[in-house]
Coordinates of C-alpha atoms in Angstrom, one line a residue:
M1 CA -75.2 -15.7 -27.7
R2 CA -76.2 -16.8 -31.2
P3 CA -74.8 -15.6 -34.5
A4 CA -77.5 -13.1 -35.0
A5 CA -75.9 -10.8 -32.4
W6 CA -72.6 -10.5 -34.2
P7 CA -73.2 -7.0 -35.6
I8 CA -73.6 -5.6 -32.0
A9 CA -70.5 -7.5 -30.9
A10 CA -68.6 -6.2 -33.9
L11 CA -69.6 -2.6 -33.0
L12 CA -68.8 -2.7 -29.2
L13 CA -66.0 -5.2 -28.9
G14 CA -64.4 -4.3 -32.2
Y15 CA -64.6 -0.5 -31.7
P16 CA -60.8 0.0 -31.4
V17 CA -60.4 -1.7 -34.8
W18 CA -63.1 0.5 -36.4
W19 CA -61.3 3.5 -34.9
A20 CA -58.0 2.4 -36.3
L21 CA -59.6 1.9 -39.8
G22 CA -61.0 5.4 -39.7
F23 CA -64.6 4.5 -39.2
G24 CA -65.0 4.9 -35.5
G25 CA -68.6 6.0 -34.8
L26 CA -69.4 5.6 -38.4
A27 CA -69.2 1.8 -38.0
V28 CA -72.9 1.7 -37.1
V29 CA -73.7 2.9 -40.6
V30 CA -71.7 0.0 -42.1
L31 CA -73.2 -2.6 -39.7
A32 CA -76.7 -1.2 -40.4
V33 CA -76.6 -3.0 -43.7
P34 CA -76.5 -6.6 -42.3
M35 CA -78.9 -5.6 -39.5
T36 CA -81.4 -4.4 -42.2
A37 CA -81.1 -7.7 -44.0
V38 CA -81.8 -9.7 -40.8
L39 CA -84.8 -7.4 -39.9
W40 CA -86.3 -7.8 -43.3
R41 CA -86.3 -11.6 -42.9
R42 CA -87.9 -11.3 -39.4
R43 CA -91.0 -9.4 -40.3
P44 CA -93.3 -8.4 -38.6
I45 CA -90.9 -6.1 -36.6
R46 CA -91.5 -5.1 -33.0
V47 CA -91.2 -1.4 -32.3
P48 CA -90.9 0.3 -28.9
S49 CA -93.3 2.8 -27.4
G50 CA -92.5 6.4 -28.2
F51 CA -90.5 5.4 -31.3
G52 CA -92.9 7.5 -33.4
L53 CA -91.1 10.6 -32.1
W54 CA -87.8 9.3 -33.5
L55 CA -89.5 8.6 -36.9
L56 CA -90.9 12.2 -36.9
L57 CA -87.4 13.5 -36.0
L58 CA -86.0 11.6 -39.0
A59 CA -88.8 12.8 -41.3
G60 CA -88.2 16.4 -40.1
Y61 CA -84.5 16.1 -41.0
L62 CA -85.4 14.9 -44.5
I63 CA -87.7 18.0 -44.9
S64 CA -85.0 20.3 -43.6
A65 CA -82.9 19.6 -46.7
V66 CA -85.0 22.2 -48.6
A67 CA -83.4 25.0 -46.5
L68 CA -79.8 23.9 -47.0
A69 CA -79.1 26.6 -49.5
E70 CA -80.5 29.4 -47.3
T71 CA -78.2 31.9 -45.5
P72 CA -80.1 33.4 -42.5
G73 CA -79.2 36.8 -41.1
G74 CA -76.1 37.0 -39.1
T75 CA -74.4 34.1 -40.9
Y76 CA -72.3 33.7 -44.0
G77 CA -71.5 31.0 -46.5
E78 CA -73.0 29.6 -49.7
L79 CA -74.3 26.1 -50.4
A80 CA -71.1 24.0 -50.8
P81 CA -70.2 20.3 -50.9
G82 CA -69.1 20.4 -47.2
R83 CA -72.6 21.5 -46.1
V84 CA -74.2 18.7 -48.1
I85 CA -71.7 16.1 -46.9
G86 CA -72.4 17.0 -43.3
Y87 CA -76.1 16.8 -43.9
L88 CA -75.9 13.4 -45.6
M89 CA -73.6 11.9 -42.9
R90 CA -76.0 13.0 -40.2
L91 CA -78.9 11.6 -42.1
A92 CA -77.2 8.2 -42.6
L93 CA -76.3 8.1 -38.8
Y94 CA -79.9 8.9 -37.7
A95 CA -81.2 6.2 -40.0
A96 CA -78.6 3.6 -39.0
L97 CA -79.3 4.2 -35.3
L98 CA -83.0 3.7 -35.9
I99 CA -82.2 0.3 -37.5
M100 CA -79.8 -0.6 -34.7
V101 CA -82.5 0.0 -32.0
L102 CA -85.0 -2.1 -33.9
Y103 CA -82.4 -4.8 -34.4
L104 CA -81.6 -5.0 -30.7
G105 CA -85.2 -5.0 -29.7
N106 CA -86.0 -7.9 -32.1
L107 CA -83.2 -10.1 -30.9
T108 CA -84.4 -12.6 -28.3
E109 CA -82.8 -13.1 -24.9
E110 CA -81.4 -16.4 -26.1
E111 CA -79.7 -14.7 -29.0
L112 CA -78.3 -11.8 -27.0
P113 CA -78.7 -11.9 -23.2
Q114 CA -79.2 -8.6 -21.5
R115 CA -76.2 -9.2 -19.2
T116 CA -74.0 -10.0 -22.2
L117 CA -74.9 -6.7 -23.9
V118 CA -74.2 -4.9 -20.6
R119 CA -70.8 -6.5 -20.3
W120 CA -70.0 -5.6 -23.9
L121 CA -70.6 -2.0 -23.0
G122 CA -68.4 -2.5 -20.0
A123 CA -65.6 -3.8 -22.3
L124 CA -65.9 -0.6 -24.3
F125 CA -65.5 1.4 -21.1
V126 CA -62.2 -0.4 -20.5
T127 CA -61.2 0.6 -24.1
A128 CA -62.2 4.2 -23.4
V129 CA -60.1 4.3 -20.3
A130 CA -57.2 2.9 -22.2
G131 CA -57.7 5.6 -24.9
G132 CA -58.0 8.3 -22.2
L133 CA -54.6 7.2 -20.7
L134 CA -53.1 7.2 -24.2
G135 CA -54.3 10.8 -24.6
V136 CA -52.7 11.8 -21.3
L137 CA -49.4 10.0 -21.8
A138 CA -49.0 10.5 -25.6
P139 CA -51.3 13.4 -26.5
R140 CA -49.8 14.0 -29.9
F141 CA -50.2 10.4 -31.1
E142 CA -52.1 10.3 -34.4
F143 CA -52.0 8.4 -37.7
T144 CA -53.6 8.4 -41.1
S145 CA -56.3 5.8 -41.3
P146 CA -56.9 3.5 -44.2
L147 CA -60.3 5.2 -44.9
E148 CA -58.6 8.5 -44.9
T149 CA -56.1 7.4 -47.6
V150 CA -58.9 6.3 -50.0
L151 CA -61.3 9.2 -49.7
P152 CA -60.9 12.1 -52.1
E153 CA -59.7 15.3 -50.6
W154 CA -63.0 17.1 -51.2
I155 CA -64.6 14.7 -48.8
G156 CA -61.8 13.8 -46.4
G157 CA -60.7 17.4 -46.1
N158 CA -64.0 18.5 -44.7
P159 CA -63.4 19.4 -41.0
F160 CA -66.4 17.4 -39.8
V161 CA -65.4 14.4 -41.8
R162 CA -61.7 14.6 -40.9
N163 CA -62.6 14.6 -37.1
L164 CA -64.4 11.3 -37.7
I165 CA -61.8 9.5 -39.9
H166 CA -58.5 10.7 -38.5
P167 CA -57.5 8.8 -35.3
T168 CA -55.9 11.1 -32.7
A169 CA -55.2 10.4 -29.0
A170 CA -56.1 13.9 -27.8
Q171 CA -57.1 17.4 -28.7
I172 CA -54.6 20.0 -27.8
Q173 CA -56.5 23.1 -26.5
H174 CA -55.7 26.3 -24.6
V175 CA -58.4 25.7 -22.0
L176 CA -56.0 26.6 -19.1
G177 CA -54.3 29.5 -20.9
H178 CA -51.6 27.1 -22.2
A179 CA -51.5 24.1 -24.4
S180 CA -53.3 21.2 -22.6
P181 CA -54.2 17.7 -23.9
R182 CA -57.8 16.6 -23.7
P183 CA -58.2 12.8 -24.3
E184 CA -60.4 11.7 -27.1
A185 CA -59.3 8.2 -28.2
P186 CA -61.0 6.1 -29.4
F187 CA -63.8 8.6 -30.1
E188 CA -64.1 11.5 -32.4
W189 CA -63.3 14.5 -30.1
A190 CA -62.8 15.3 -26.5
N191 CA -66.4 16.2 -25.6
A192 CA -67.5 12.9 -27.2
W193 CA -65.0 11.1 -25.0
G194 CA -66.5 12.8 -22.0
A195 CA -70.1 11.9 -22.8
D196 CA -69.2 8.3 -23.8
I197 CA -67.1 7.4 -20.8
S198 CA -69.8 8.7 -18.4
V199 CA -72.5 6.5 -20.1
L200 CA -70.2 3.5 -20.3
A201 CA -69.2 3.9 -16.7
V202 CA -72.9 3.4 -15.7
W203 CA -73.0 0.1 -17.6
F204 CA -69.6 -0.9 -16.4
V205 CA -70.8 -0.6 -12.8
V206 CA -73.9 -2.7 -13.6
G207 CA -72.0 -5.4 -15.3
W208 CA -69.0 -5.6 -13.0
W209 CA -70.5 -4.6 -9.7
A210 CA -74.3 -5.3 -9.7
Y211 CA -73.9 -8.5 -11.7
G212 CA -70.3 -9.3 -10.7
G213 CA -68.7 -11.6 -8.2
P214 CA -66.1 -10.6 -5.6
Y215 CA -63.2 -10.6 -8.0
R216 CA -65.0 -8.5 -10.6
R217 CA -66.0 -6.0 -7.9
V218 CA -62.4 -5.5 -6.8
A219 CA -61.3 -5.1 -10.4
A220 CA -64.1 -2.6 -11.0
V221 CA -62.9 -0.4 -8.1
I222 CA -59.4 -0.5 -9.4
L223 CA -60.4 0.4 -12.9
L224 CA -62.7 3.2 -11.8
A225 CA -59.8 4.7 -9.8
V226 CA -57.5 4.5 -12.9
A227 CA -60.2 6.1 -15.0
A228 CA -60.1 9.2 -12.7
V229 CA -56.8 10.2 -14.3
P230 CA -58.1 10.8 -17.8
V231 CA -61.4 12.0 -16.5
V232 CA -59.6 14.9 -14.7
Y233 CA -57.2 15.5 -17.5
S234 CA -60.1 15.8 -19.9
L235 CA -60.9 19.2 -18.3
N236 CA -64.4 18.4 -19.1
R237 CA -66.9 20.2 -16.8
G238 CA -69.9 18.6 -18.4
L239 CA -68.4 15.1 -17.7
W240 CA -67.8 16.1 -14.1
I241 CA -71.3 17.4 -13.6
G242 CA -72.7 14.2 -15.3
L243 CA -70.7 12.0 -12.8
A244 CA -72.0 14.1 -9.9
V245 CA -75.6 13.6 -11.2
S246 CA -75.0 9.9 -11.5
G247 CA -73.7 9.7 -8.0
A248 CA -76.7 11.6 -6.6
Y249 CA -79.0 9.4 -8.6
L250 CA -77.4 6.2 -7.3
A251 CA -77.6 7.5 -3.7
L252 CA -81.3 8.3 -4.1
R253 CA -82.4 5.2 -6.0
G254 CA -79.9 2.6 -4.7
R255 CA -80.7 0.0 -2.1
R256 CA -78.0 1.3 0.3
P257 CA -77.9 5.1 0.1
L258 CA -75.8 5.4 3.2
A259 CA -73.2 3.1 1.8
V260 CA -73.1 5.0 -1.4
A261 CA -72.8 8.3 0.4
T262 CA -69.9 6.9 2.5
A263 CA -68.1 5.6 -0.5
A264 CA -68.5 8.9 -2.3
A265 CA -67.2 10.8 0.7
L266 CA -64.1 8.5 0.9
A267 CA -63.5 8.8 -2.8
G268 CA -63.8 12.6 -2.6
A269 CA -61.3 12.8 0.3
V270 CA -58.8 10.7 -1.6
F271 CA -59.2 12.8 -4.7
L272 CA -58.8 16.1 -2.7
L273 CA -55.5 14.8 -1.3
S274 CA -54.2 13.8 -4.8
P275 CA -52.4 16.0 -7.3
L276 CA -55.5 15.7 -9.6
S277 CA -57.5 18.2 -7.5
A278 CA -55.2 21.0 -8.4
M279 CA -56.0 20.5 -12.1
V280 CA -59.7 20.6 -11.4
G281 CA -59.2 23.9 -9.6
Q282 CA -57.3 25.4 -12.5
R283 CA -60.1 24.4 -14.9
L284 CA -62.8 26.0 -12.8
D285 CA -60.7 29.1 -12.5
N286 CA -60.3 29.4 -16.3
P287 CA -63.8 29.4 -17.9
Q288 CA -62.6 30.8 -21.2
S289 CA -65.2 28.8 -23.1
N290 CA -68.2 30.4 -21.3
G291 CA -68.1 33.6 -23.4
I292 CA -67.9 31.6 -26.7
R293 CA -70.7 29.3 -25.7
A294 CA -72.9 32.2 -24.7
F295 CA -72.3 33.9 -28.0
T296 CA -73.0 30.8 -30.2
V297 CA -76.0 29.8 -28.1
A298 CA -77.7 33.2 -28.3
T299 CA -77.0 33.5 -32.0
T300 CA -78.2 30.0 -32.6
V301 CA -81.5 30.7 -30.9
R302 CA -82.0 33.9 -32.8
V303 CA -81.2 32.3 -36.2
A304 CA -83.4 29.3 -35.4
A305 CA -86.3 31.6 -34.7
S306 CA -86.4 32.6 -38.3
S307 CA -87.1 28.9 -39.3
P308 CA -88.7 27.4 -36.2
V309 CA -90.4 24.4 -37.8
I310 CA -87.8 22.9 -40.2
G311 CA -84.6 24.7 -39.4
Y312 CA -81.8 25.0 -42.0
G313 CA -80.7 21.4 -42.4
N314 CA -77.1 21.9 -41.1
T315 CA -74.9 24.2 -39.1
R316 CA -74.1 27.7 -40.2
N317 CA -71.1 30.0 -39.6
A318 CA -71.8 33.2 -37.5
Y319 CA -70.3 36.6 -38.2
G320 CA -67.9 37.6 -35.5
S321 CA -67.5 36.2 -32.0
H322 CA -68.2 37.1 -28.4
R323 CA -65.2 39.6 -28.4
T324 CA -65.0 41.0 -31.9
V325 CA -66.8 41.3 -35.2
T326 CA -63.9 39.6 -36.9
T327 CA -62.4 36.2 -36.1
G328 CA -59.9 33.9 -37.8
K329 CA -56.8 31.7 -37.4
T330 CA -53.7 33.0 -35.7
R331 CA -50.2 31.5 -35.0
W332 CA -51.3 31.0 -31.4
C333 CA -54.6 29.4 -32.3
P334 CA -54.5 27.7 -35.7
D335 CA -57.9 26.1 -35.2
C336 CA -59.7 29.4 -34.4
G337 CA -62.2 30.8 -36.7
H338 CA -65.8 31.8 -37.0
P339 CA -67.8 29.6 -34.5
P340 CA -70.2 27.2 -36.2
L341 CA -73.7 27.6 -34.8
G342 CA -75.0 24.4 -33.3
S343 CA -71.6 23.1 -32.2
D344 CA -72.1 23.5 -28.4
G345 CA -74.6 20.8 -27.8
Q346 CA -77.2 18.5 -29.5
L347 CA -80.0 20.9 -28.5
W348 CA -78.4 23.8 -30.4
L349 CA -77.5 21.5 -33.3
L350 CA -81.2 20.5 -33.5
L351 CA -82.4 24.1 -33.3
I352 CA -80.2 25.2 -36.2
S353 CA -80.7 22.1 -38.3
Q354 CA -84.4 21.2 -37.5
G355 CA -85.8 24.1 -35.7
F356 CA -87.7 24.1 -32.4
A357 CA -89.8 21.2 -33.6
G358 CA -86.8 18.9 -34.0
A359 CA -85.4 19.9 -30.5
L360 CA -88.8 19.1 -28.9
L361 CA -89.0 15.8 -30.6
Y362 CA -85.6 14.8 -29.5
A363 CA -86.1 15.9 -25.9
G364 CA -89.6 14.3 -25.8
F365 CA -88.2 11.0 -27.0
F366 CA -85.7 10.6 -24.2
A367 CA -87.8 12.3 -21.5
G368 CA -90.7 9.9 -22.4
A369 CA -88.3 6.9 -22.1
A370 CA -87.2 8.0 -18.7
R371 CA -90.8 8.5 -17.5
R372 CA -92.0 5.1 -18.9
H373 CA -89.2 3.1 -17.4
W374 CA -88.8 4.9 -14.0
A375 CA -90.7 2.1 -12.3
D376 CA -88.2 -0.5 -13.5
R377 CA -86.2 -1.2 -10.3
S378 CA -83.8 -3.8 -11.8
P379 CA -80.2 -2.7 -12.2
I380 CA -80.6 -2.4 -15.9
G381 CA -83.8 -0.4 -15.5
K382 CA -82.3 2.0 -13.1
A383 CA -79.1 2.4 -15.1
G384 CA -81.0 2.9 -18.4
T385 CA -83.2 5.5 -16.8
L386 CA -80.1 7.3 -15.5
V387 CA -78.7 7.4 -19.0
M388 CA -81.9 8.9 -20.3
I389 CA -81.5 11.7 -17.7
L390 CA -77.9 12.2 -18.7
V391 CA -79.0 12.6 -22.4
L392 CA -81.3 15.4 -21.4
L393 CA -78.4 17.0 -19.4
Y394 CA -75.8 16.5 -22.1
M395 CA -77.9 17.8 -24.9
V396 CA -77.2 21.3 -23.6
V397 CA -73.4 20.9 -23.7
Y398 CA -72.5 18.0 -26.0
D399 CA -73.2 17.1 -29.6
G400 CA -74.9 13.7 -29.7
L401 CA -73.5 12.7 -33.0
V402 CA -71.6 10.5 -33.5
S403 CA -70.6 7.9 -30.9
P404 CA -72.6 9.3 -27.9
L405 CA -76.0 9.0 -29.6
S406 CA -75.1 5.3 -30.4
L407 CA -74.6 4.7 -26.7
Y408 CA -77.7 6.6 -25.8
L409 CA -79.9 4.5 -28.1
I410 CA -78.3 1.2 -27.0
S411 CA -79.2 2.2 -23.5
F412 CA -82.8 2.9 -24.7
A413 CA -82.8 -0.5 -26.3
L414 CA -81.8 -2.2 -23.1
L415 CA -84.7 -0.5 -21.3
W416 CA -87.1 -1.6 -24.1
R417 CA -85.8 -5.2 -24.0
N418 CA -86.4 -5.2 -20.2
A419 CA -89.9 -4.0 -20.7
Q420 CA -90.6 -6.6 -23.4
A421 CA -89.7 -9.4 -20.9
G422 CA -92.9 -8.5 -19.1
A423 CA -95.1 -7.7 -22.1
V424 CA -97.9 -10.0 -23.0
R425 CA -98.4 -8.9 -26.6
P426 CA -95.6 -6.6 -28.0
R427 CA -96.6 -4.1 -30.6
E428 CA -95.8 -5.1 -34.1
T429 CA -95.7 -3.4 -37.5
T430 CA -95.2 -4.8 -40.9

């Protein structure tokens, strides 16, 4: 590795530090500044196939700002600083992620070997497992970050911003009918932890198993077994489905499907005999979030239909809930309130913020990547294609911003770099 790769090392290996400072997933915005400077000196810049869709997505988000002040039917709230702050933060993240992908694709194999990048992602997986265990063992652990202390209240007090800058070990939610911790450290919320750890697990397996020696493989099995504890305690059905899809994909595309199926069967038997299986059963028997999701999704689609091309720039608050026309905080649920439309998955966020056009561009970008790289049978190629499939699955249940989308696009960059290795003349732009 040469010095040019330091921003990526700082992002992935230094993530716990960024989290403690209050930046977390926002670190990519900070690091996009030196990446931009390096890219500027390296012109002409290579760009990947299909990247025009991401540019159109970003352009559409810029245009959607004209609708920020609008209040569509069935929603309430006037244009306020919080709405503008949320919009600008998402815009900065979209732009920073574009720069990060171009930066990764323009580093040579000598500057940043593929296997090194994969192992950095594996190191972040270890960090995520440690954060998950912290959320299980000390769920009320939290502290005020340095960034939080210097931001004015009108910014730091915004709920969206506070989730990003205030480090907490877990979210305490009443998913099972009583207070239950759902790990989230070192990411911004519990669902982000679920999406992130499933993607990181894919790259951890590649780095520590596919490209690892005997000792690394033994360590990988042990760490994956330890990771099962916070994965179950996360009560995250989307994560569980994602892991099942990953296992099925590995069995279908792996070199030894029978061995994979046997290992999965043994792991399943051990899990069923462990105390963790009872918690999974409780979660499946308590689907309280289904009604909330159904209400917000239906309302989001209806509202998005009134601005199908550019959306409304940001989320909106809906009147009522799936149970009543009035909602609000209570002693039992201090975090309750009017459900924000677009909060149940990246697809729904895109519908409300950028209309059906934005949702199609996002899905087309990742679906196109999966199609183009399906023929790549290398460990990195198969793993990256799996992540593209997981993105399409998770867009229905998880918000992509902040940290998950960074990992999605690093995975995309790994696929692009693999493809470049066989390219005769890469596309360039000035």
